[in-house]
Amino acid sequence: MKLSIQSLTGGQSHVLAGSAAGRKLLAALIESTPAVTAPEKIFLDFAGIDVATVSYLRESVIGYRDFTRAAHQNIYPIVANPTPAVIEELEHLLDARNDVLWCCWIDAEDKITSYRVLGDLDPAQRQTFDKVRELGSSTAPQLADRFPDLGIGTTAWNNRLSGLAAKGLLVETRQGKTKTFRPVLEGS
C-alpha cells in the first residue's frame, strides 16, 4: 500500500516543517492505516516533497513507524521516493536517535527500483541483519546452529532478531512457539 505524503498534507507545500505539522500528518497516517492480519508494507511516498525537516520527520515518519510497530505488528512503514534533502534530514534524525529506517524508490508502475537502510545499526544488530539477509529468513535456533563459531546463544539471537523487528527491518512471523524473521524488503 502506498500513502502519498503530498496528498495527505493537502498538496499545498513542497516543504514540510515543524513538530505540529508532523503530528497532523501522523494523525492522517494513522487514520489511513488499514487493519491487516498478514504483514503489510506501507510506502510513505514523498514524491513531490522537496524538503522535510527533522522535527517534522520525527513527529510524522518516526512517530508512525513507532505507532505501527507497537499497535499494528503487521504494518511495516517504508519511506519511498525521498529527495536527497529529505534523506539528509532523515539521516540526521536517525543518527541522533541511533535508529534505522527502510527507504526505497518506486517507479510509475509501483515497482521498487532500489532500496537501502538509512541510519546505522550497532555491530551486533548489523551482524544479525546481515546473517538474516544472507539466509533470506531464519529463526534464532537456526542462527545459533548455523553460526556456532560466533558464540551467540539462541536467546541472544532471538533478542537481536526481535530488536530488528521492532525497528521495522525484519518481518516476524510465528508458527506455534517458533518465530521466523525475514527482511521487510525481500532480497535486501
PDB file of C-alpha atoms in Angstrom:
ATOM      1  CA  MET A   1       0.000   0.000   0.000  1.00  0.00           C
ATOM      2  CA  LYS A   2       1.254   3.463  -0.875  1.00  0.00           C
ATOM      3  CA  LEU A   3       0.295   6.624   1.023  1.00  0.00           C
ATOM      4  CA  SER A   4       1.076   9.900  -0.735  1.00  0.00           C
ATOM      5  CA  ILE A   5       2.526  12.381   1.735  1.00  0.00           C
ATOM      6  CA  GLN A   6       1.740  15.213  -0.655  1.00  0.00           C
ATOM      7  CA  SER A   7      -1.947  14.197  -0.797  1.00  0.00           C
ATOM      8  CA  LEU A   8      -2.183  13.688   2.965  1.00  0.00           C
ATOM      9  CA  THR A   9      -0.758  17.178   3.559  1.00  0.00           C
ATOM     10  CA  GLY A  10      -3.150  18.822   1.132  1.00  0.00           C
ATOM     11  CA  GLY A  11      -0.575  19.262  -1.626  1.00  0.00           C
ATOM     12  CA  GLN A  12      -0.099  22.896  -0.670  1.00  0.00           C
ATOM     13  CA  SER A  13       3.593  22.818   0.089  1.00  0.00           C
ATOM     14  CA  HIS A  14       6.717  21.082  -1.130  1.00  0.00           C
ATOM     15  CA  VAL A  15       8.428  21.957   2.149  1.00  0.00           C
ATOM     16  CA  LEU A  16       7.228  20.210   5.295  1.00  0.00           C
ATOM     17  CA  ALA A  17       8.368  21.689   8.595  1.00  0.00           C
ATOM     18  CA  GLY A  18       7.563  21.778  12.285  1.00  0.00           C
ATOM     19  CA  SER A  19       6.505  19.402  15.024  1.00  0.00           C
ATOM     20  CA  ALA A  20       2.842  20.436  14.984  1.00  0.00           C
ATOM     21  CA  ALA A  21       2.551  19.845  11.230  1.00  0.00           C
ATOM     22  CA  GLY A  22       4.336  16.500  11.678  1.00  0.00           C
ATOM     23  CA  ARG A  23       1.815  15.442  14.329  1.00  0.00           C
ATOM     24  CA  LYS A  24      -1.010  16.424  11.965  1.00  0.00           C
ATOM     25  CA  LEU A  25       0.450  14.116   9.299  1.00  0.00           C
ATOM     26  CA  LEU A  26       0.882  11.381  11.921  1.00  0.00           C
ATOM     27  CA  ALA A  27      -2.858  11.570  12.671  1.00  0.00           C
ATOM     28  CA  ALA A  28      -3.667  11.347   8.943  1.00  0.00           C
ATOM     29  CA  LEU A  29      -1.322   8.370   8.536  1.00  0.00           C
ATOM     30  CA  ILE A  30      -2.875   6.546  11.476  1.00  0.00           C
ATOM     31  CA  GLU A  31      -6.356   7.225  10.110  1.00  0.00           C
ATOM     32  CA  SER A  32      -5.280   5.841   6.704  1.00  0.00           C
ATOM     33  CA  THR A  33      -3.779   2.658   8.161  1.00  0.00           C
ATOM     34  CA  PRO A  34      -5.735  -0.457   7.239  1.00  0.00           C
ATOM     35  CA  ALA A  35      -6.459  -3.299   9.620  1.00  0.00           C
ATOM     36  CA  VAL A  36      -4.370  -6.242   8.419  1.00  0.00           C
ATOM     37  CA  THR A  37      -3.679  -9.773   9.553  1.00  0.00           C
ATOM     38  CA  ALA A  38      -0.768 -10.567   7.224  1.00  0.00           C
ATOM     39  CA  PRO A  39       2.423  -8.490   7.073  1.00  0.00           C
ATOM     40  CA  GLU A  40       1.825  -5.332   5.018  1.00  0.00           C
ATOM     41  CA  LYS A  41       4.348  -2.814   3.703  1.00  0.00           C
ATOM     42  CA  ILE A  42       3.133   0.781   3.839  1.00  0.00           C
ATOM     43  CA  PHE A  43       5.107   3.023   1.478  1.00  0.00           C
ATOM     44  CA  LEU A  44       5.179   6.631   2.704  1.00  0.00           C
ATOM     45  CA  ASP A  45       5.560   8.248  -0.709  1.00  0.00           C
ATOM     46  CA  PHE A  46       7.482  11.531  -0.558  1.00  0.00           C
ATOM     47  CA  ALA A  47       7.178  12.177  -4.322  1.00  0.00           C
ATOM     48  CA  GLY A  48       6.612  15.906  -4.821  1.00  0.00           C
ATOM     49  CA  ILE A  49       8.084  16.841  -1.434  1.00  0.00           C
ATOM     50  CA  ASP A  50      11.336  18.803  -1.751  1.00  0.00           C
ATOM     51  CA  VAL A  51      12.259  19.169   1.933  1.00  0.00           C
ATOM     52  CA  ALA A  52      11.039  17.803   5.250  1.00  0.00           C
ATOM     53  CA  THR A  53      12.702  18.980   8.457  1.00  0.00           C
ATOM     54  CA  VAL A  54      13.999  16.792  11.276  1.00  0.00           C
ATOM     55  CA  SER A  55      11.228  17.912  13.640  1.00  0.00           C
ATOM     56  CA  TYR A  56       8.573  17.150  11.028  1.00  0.00           C
ATOM     57  CA  LEU A  57      10.037  13.723  10.232  1.00  0.00           C
ATOM     58  CA  ARG A  58      10.450  12.857  13.910  1.00  0.00           C
ATOM     59  CA  GLU A  59       6.789  13.500  14.647  1.00  0.00           C
ATOM     60  CA  SER A  60       5.379  12.009  11.440  1.00  0.00           C
ATOM     61  CA  VAL A  61       7.557   9.254   9.965  1.00  0.00           C
ATOM     62  CA  ILE A  62       9.285   8.021  13.120  1.00  0.00           C
ATOM     63  CA  GLY A  63       6.095   8.545  15.125  1.00  0.00           C
ATOM     64  CA  TYR A  64       4.168   6.465  12.587  1.00  0.00           C
ATOM     65  CA  ARG A  65       6.797   3.727  12.487  1.00  0.00           C
ATOM     66  CA  ASP A  66       6.809   3.536  16.289  1.00  0.00           C
ATOM     67  CA  PHE A  67       2.993   3.547  16.434  1.00  0.00           C
ATOM     68  CA  THR A  68       2.574   0.826  13.819  1.00  0.00           C
ATOM     69  CA  ARG A  69       5.259  -1.388  15.269  1.00  0.00           C
ATOM     70  CA  ALA A  70       3.679  -1.120  18.737  1.00  0.00           C
ATOM     71  CA  ALA A  71      -0.022  -1.204  17.826  1.00  0.00           C
ATOM     72  CA  HIS A  72      -0.133  -2.981  14.454  1.00  0.00           C
ATOM     73  CA  GLN A  73       2.572  -5.596  14.491  1.00  0.00           C
ATOM     74  CA  ASN A  74       1.955  -6.478  10.829  1.00  0.00           C
ATOM     75  CA  ILE A  75       2.469  -2.950   9.413  1.00  0.00           C
ATOM     76  CA  TYR A  76       5.943  -2.079   8.101  1.00  0.00           C
ATOM     77  CA  PRO A  77       6.389   1.591   7.077  1.00  0.00           C
ATOM     78  CA  ILE A  78       8.960   2.369   4.380  1.00  0.00           C
ATOM     79  CA  VAL A  79       9.942   5.855   3.193  1.00  0.00           C
ATOM     80  CA  ALA A  80       9.559   5.980  -0.595  1.00  0.00           C
ATOM     81  CA  ASN A  81      10.864   8.403  -3.221  1.00  0.00           C
ATOM     82  CA  PRO A  82      12.629  10.867  -0.908  1.00  0.00           C
ATOM     83  CA  THR A  83      14.725  13.673  -2.362  1.00  0.00           C
ATOM     84  CA  PRO A  84      18.373  13.986  -1.303  1.00  0.00           C
ATOM     85  CA  ALA A  85      17.309  16.820   1.053  1.00  0.00           C
ATOM     86  CA  VAL A  86      14.717  14.583   2.760  1.00  0.00           C
ATOM     87  CA  ILE A  87      17.299  11.782   3.043  1.00  0.00           C
ATOM     88  CA  GLU A  88      19.787  14.189   4.611  1.00  0.00           C
ATOM     89  CA  GLU A  89      17.257  15.257   7.250  1.00  0.00           C
ATOM     90  CA  LEU A  90      16.232  11.641   7.910  1.00  0.00           C
ATOM     91  CA  GLU A  91      19.863  10.609   8.342  1.00  0.00           C
ATOM     92  CA  HIS A  92      20.466  13.441  10.856  1.00  0.00           C
ATOM     93  CA  LEU A  93      17.403  12.307  12.789  1.00  0.00           C
ATOM     94  CA  LEU A  94      18.280   8.624  12.681  1.00  0.00           C
ATOM     95  CA  ASP A  95      21.911   9.230  13.659  1.00  0.00           C
ATOM     96  CA  ALA A  96      20.827  11.290  16.678  1.00  0.00           C
ATOM     97  CA  ARG A  97      18.452   8.523  17.760  1.00  0.00           C
ATOM     98  CA  ASN A  98      20.775   5.605  16.901  1.00  0.00           C
ATOM     99  CA  ASP A  99      17.914   4.374  14.724  1.00  0.00           C
ATOM    100  CA  VAL A 100      17.292   2.947  11.252  1.00  0.00           C
ATOM    101  CA  LEU A 101      14.559   3.010   8.634  1.00  0.00           C
ATOM    102  CA  TRP A 102      13.903   1.408   5.259  1.00  0.00           C
ATOM    103  CA  CYS A 103      13.994   3.732   2.251  1.00  0.00           C
ATOM    104  CA  CYS A 104      13.181   2.901  -1.381  1.00  0.00           C
ATOM    105  CA  TRP A 105      12.404   4.366  -4.755  1.00  0.00           C
ATOM    106  CA  ILE A 106       9.306   3.290  -6.680  1.00  0.00           C
ATOM    107  CA  ASP A 107       8.696   3.788 -10.408  1.00  0.00           C
ATOM    108  CA  ALA A 108       5.462   4.753 -12.205  1.00  0.00           C
ATOM    109  CA  GLU A 109       4.333   1.096 -12.209  1.00  0.00           C
ATOM    110  CA  ASP A 110       4.808   0.904  -8.407  1.00  0.00           C
ATOM    111  CA  LYS A 111       7.843  -1.361  -8.746  1.00  0.00           C
ATOM    112  CA  ILE A 112      10.733  -0.891  -6.323  1.00  0.00           C
ATOM    113  CA  THR A 113      13.758   0.196  -8.331  1.00  0.00           C
ATOM    114  CA  SER A 114      16.221   0.462  -5.439  1.00  0.00           C
ATOM    115  CA  TYR A 115      16.251   0.423  -1.662  1.00  0.00           C
ATOM    116  CA  ARG A 116      18.504   0.790   1.329  1.00  0.00           C
ATOM    117  CA  VAL A 117      18.515   1.106   5.075  1.00  0.00           C
ATOM    118  CA  LEU A 118      19.049   4.656   6.348  1.00  0.00           C
ATOM    119  CA  GLY A 119      20.917   5.073   9.630  1.00  0.00           C
ATOM    120  CA  ASP A 120      23.440   2.786  11.258  1.00  0.00           C
ATOM    121  CA  LEU A 121      22.994  -0.425  13.185  1.00  0.00           C
ATOM    122  CA  ASP A 122      25.277  -1.240  16.091  1.00  0.00           C
ATOM    123  CA  PRO A 123      27.751  -4.050  15.313  1.00  0.00           C
ATOM    124  CA  ALA A 124      25.621  -6.796  16.908  1.00  0.00           C
ATOM    125  CA  GLN A 125      22.486  -5.663  15.080  1.00  0.00           C
ATOM    126  CA  ARG A 126      24.420  -5.325  11.795  1.00  0.00           C
ATOM    127  CA  GLN A 127      25.821  -8.836  12.181  1.00  0.00           C
ATOM    128  CA  THR A 128      22.352 -10.262  12.831  1.00  0.00           C
ATOM    129  CA  PHE A 129      20.725  -8.309   9.998  1.00  0.00           C
ATOM    130  CA  ASP A 130      23.453  -9.420   7.568  1.00  0.00           C
ATOM    131  CA  LYS A 131      23.041 -13.088   8.571  1.00  0.00           C
ATOM    132  CA  VAL A 132      19.268 -12.952   8.016  1.00  0.00           C
ATOM    133  CA  ARG A 133      19.791 -11.236   4.648  1.00  0.00           C
ATOM    134  CA  GLU A 134      22.328 -13.905   3.706  1.00  0.00           C
ATOM    135  CA  LEU A 135      19.899 -16.709   4.564  1.00  0.00           C
ATOM    136  CA  GLY A 136      16.724 -14.999   3.319  1.00  0.00           C
ATOM    137  CA  SER A 137      14.879 -15.899   6.511  1.00  0.00           C
ATOM    138  CA  SER A 138      15.836 -17.511   9.781  1.00  0.00           C
ATOM    139  CA  THR A 139      14.919 -18.397  13.332  1.00  0.00           C
ATOM    140  CA  ALA A 140      17.077 -17.845  16.398  1.00  0.00           C
ATOM    141  CA  PRO A 141      17.832 -21.592  16.763  1.00  0.00           C
ATOM    142  CA  GLN A 142      18.820 -21.772  13.093  1.00  0.00           C
ATOM    143  CA  LEU A 143      21.262 -18.880  13.516  1.00  0.00           C
ATOM    144  CA  ALA A 144      22.749 -20.471  16.654  1.00  0.00           C
ATOM    145  CA  ASP A 145      23.152 -23.797  14.835  1.00  0.00           C
ATOM    146  CA  ARG A 146      24.447 -22.288  11.600  1.00  0.00           C
ATOM    147  CA  PHE A 147      26.996 -19.944  13.200  1.00  0.00           C
ATOM    148  CA  PRO A 148      28.270 -21.703  16.360  1.00  0.00           C
ATOM    149  CA  ASP A 149      31.723 -20.150  15.886  1.00  0.00           C
ATOM    150  CA  LEU A 150      30.233 -16.743  16.783  1.00  0.00           C
ATOM    151  CA  GLY A 151      29.465 -17.969  20.313  1.00  0.00           C
ATOM    152  CA  ILE A 152      25.969 -16.441  20.334  1.00  0.00           C
ATOM    153  CA  GLY A 153      23.241 -18.445  22.031  1.00  0.00           C
ATOM    154  CA  THR A 154      19.664 -18.864  20.881  1.00  0.00           C
ATOM    155  CA  THR A 155      18.317 -16.354  23.422  1.00  0.00           C
ATOM    156  CA  ALA A 156      20.786 -13.680  22.319  1.00  0.00           C
ATOM    157  CA  TRP A 157      19.942 -14.306  18.647  1.00  0.00           C
ATOM    158  CA  ASN A 158      16.243 -14.070  19.482  1.00  0.00           C
ATOM    159  CA  ASN A 159      16.736 -10.774  21.331  1.00  0.00           C
ATOM    160  CA  ARG A 160      18.662  -9.329  18.395  1.00  0.00           C
ATOM    161  CA  LEU A 161      16.062 -10.516  15.883  1.00  0.00           C
ATOM    162  CA  SER A 162      13.213  -9.105  17.966  1.00  0.00           C
ATOM    163  CA  GLY A 163      15.026  -5.764  18.220  1.00  0.00           C
ATOM    164  CA  LEU A 164      15.384  -5.596  14.436  1.00  0.00           C
ATOM    165  CA  ALA A 165      11.700  -6.456  14.007  1.00  0.00           C
ATOM    166  CA  ALA A 166      10.783  -3.684  16.464  1.00  0.00           C
ATOM    167  CA  LYS A 167      12.735  -1.239  14.275  1.00  0.00           C
ATOM    168  CA  GLY A 168      10.727  -2.432  11.269  1.00  0.00           C
ATOM    169  CA  LEU A 169      13.655  -4.007   9.421  1.00  0.00           C
ATOM    170  CA  LEU A 170      12.561  -7.628   9.750  1.00  0.00           C
ATOM    171  CA  VAL A 171       9.133  -9.250   9.391  1.00  0.00           C
ATOM    172  CA  GLU A 172       8.399 -11.572  12.293  1.00  0.00           C
ATOM    173  CA  THR A 173       6.019 -14.478  11.709  1.00  0.00           C
ATOM    174  CA  ARG A 174       5.042 -17.041  14.302  1.00  0.00           C
ATOM    175  CA  GLN A 175       4.172 -20.707  13.895  1.00  0.00           C
ATOM    176  CA  GLY A 176       3.460 -22.162  17.307  1.00  0.00           C
ATOM    177  CA  LYS A 177       6.395 -21.210  19.521  1.00  0.00           C
ATOM    178  CA  THR A 178       8.749 -20.616  16.593  1.00  0.00           C
ATOM    179  CA  LYS A 179       9.337 -17.106  15.258  1.00  0.00           C
ATOM    180  CA  THR A 180      10.799 -16.741  11.780  1.00  0.00           C
ATOM    181  CA  PHE A 181      12.353 -13.462  10.649  1.00  0.00           C
ATOM    182  CA  ARG A 182      12.975 -12.152   7.125  1.00  0.00           C
ATOM    183  CA  PRO A 183      13.893  -8.736   5.708  1.00  0.00           C
ATOM    184  CA  VAL A 184      10.887  -6.475   5.091  1.00  0.00           C
ATOM    185  CA  LEU A 185      12.163  -5.802   1.590  1.00  0.00           C
ATOM    186  CA  GLU A 186      12.871  -9.242   0.099  1.00  0.00           C
ATOM    187  CA  GLY A 187      16.304  -9.888  -1.291  1.00  0.00           C
ATOM    188  CA  SER A 188      17.617  -6.919   0.646  1.00  0.00           C
TER     189      SER A 188
END
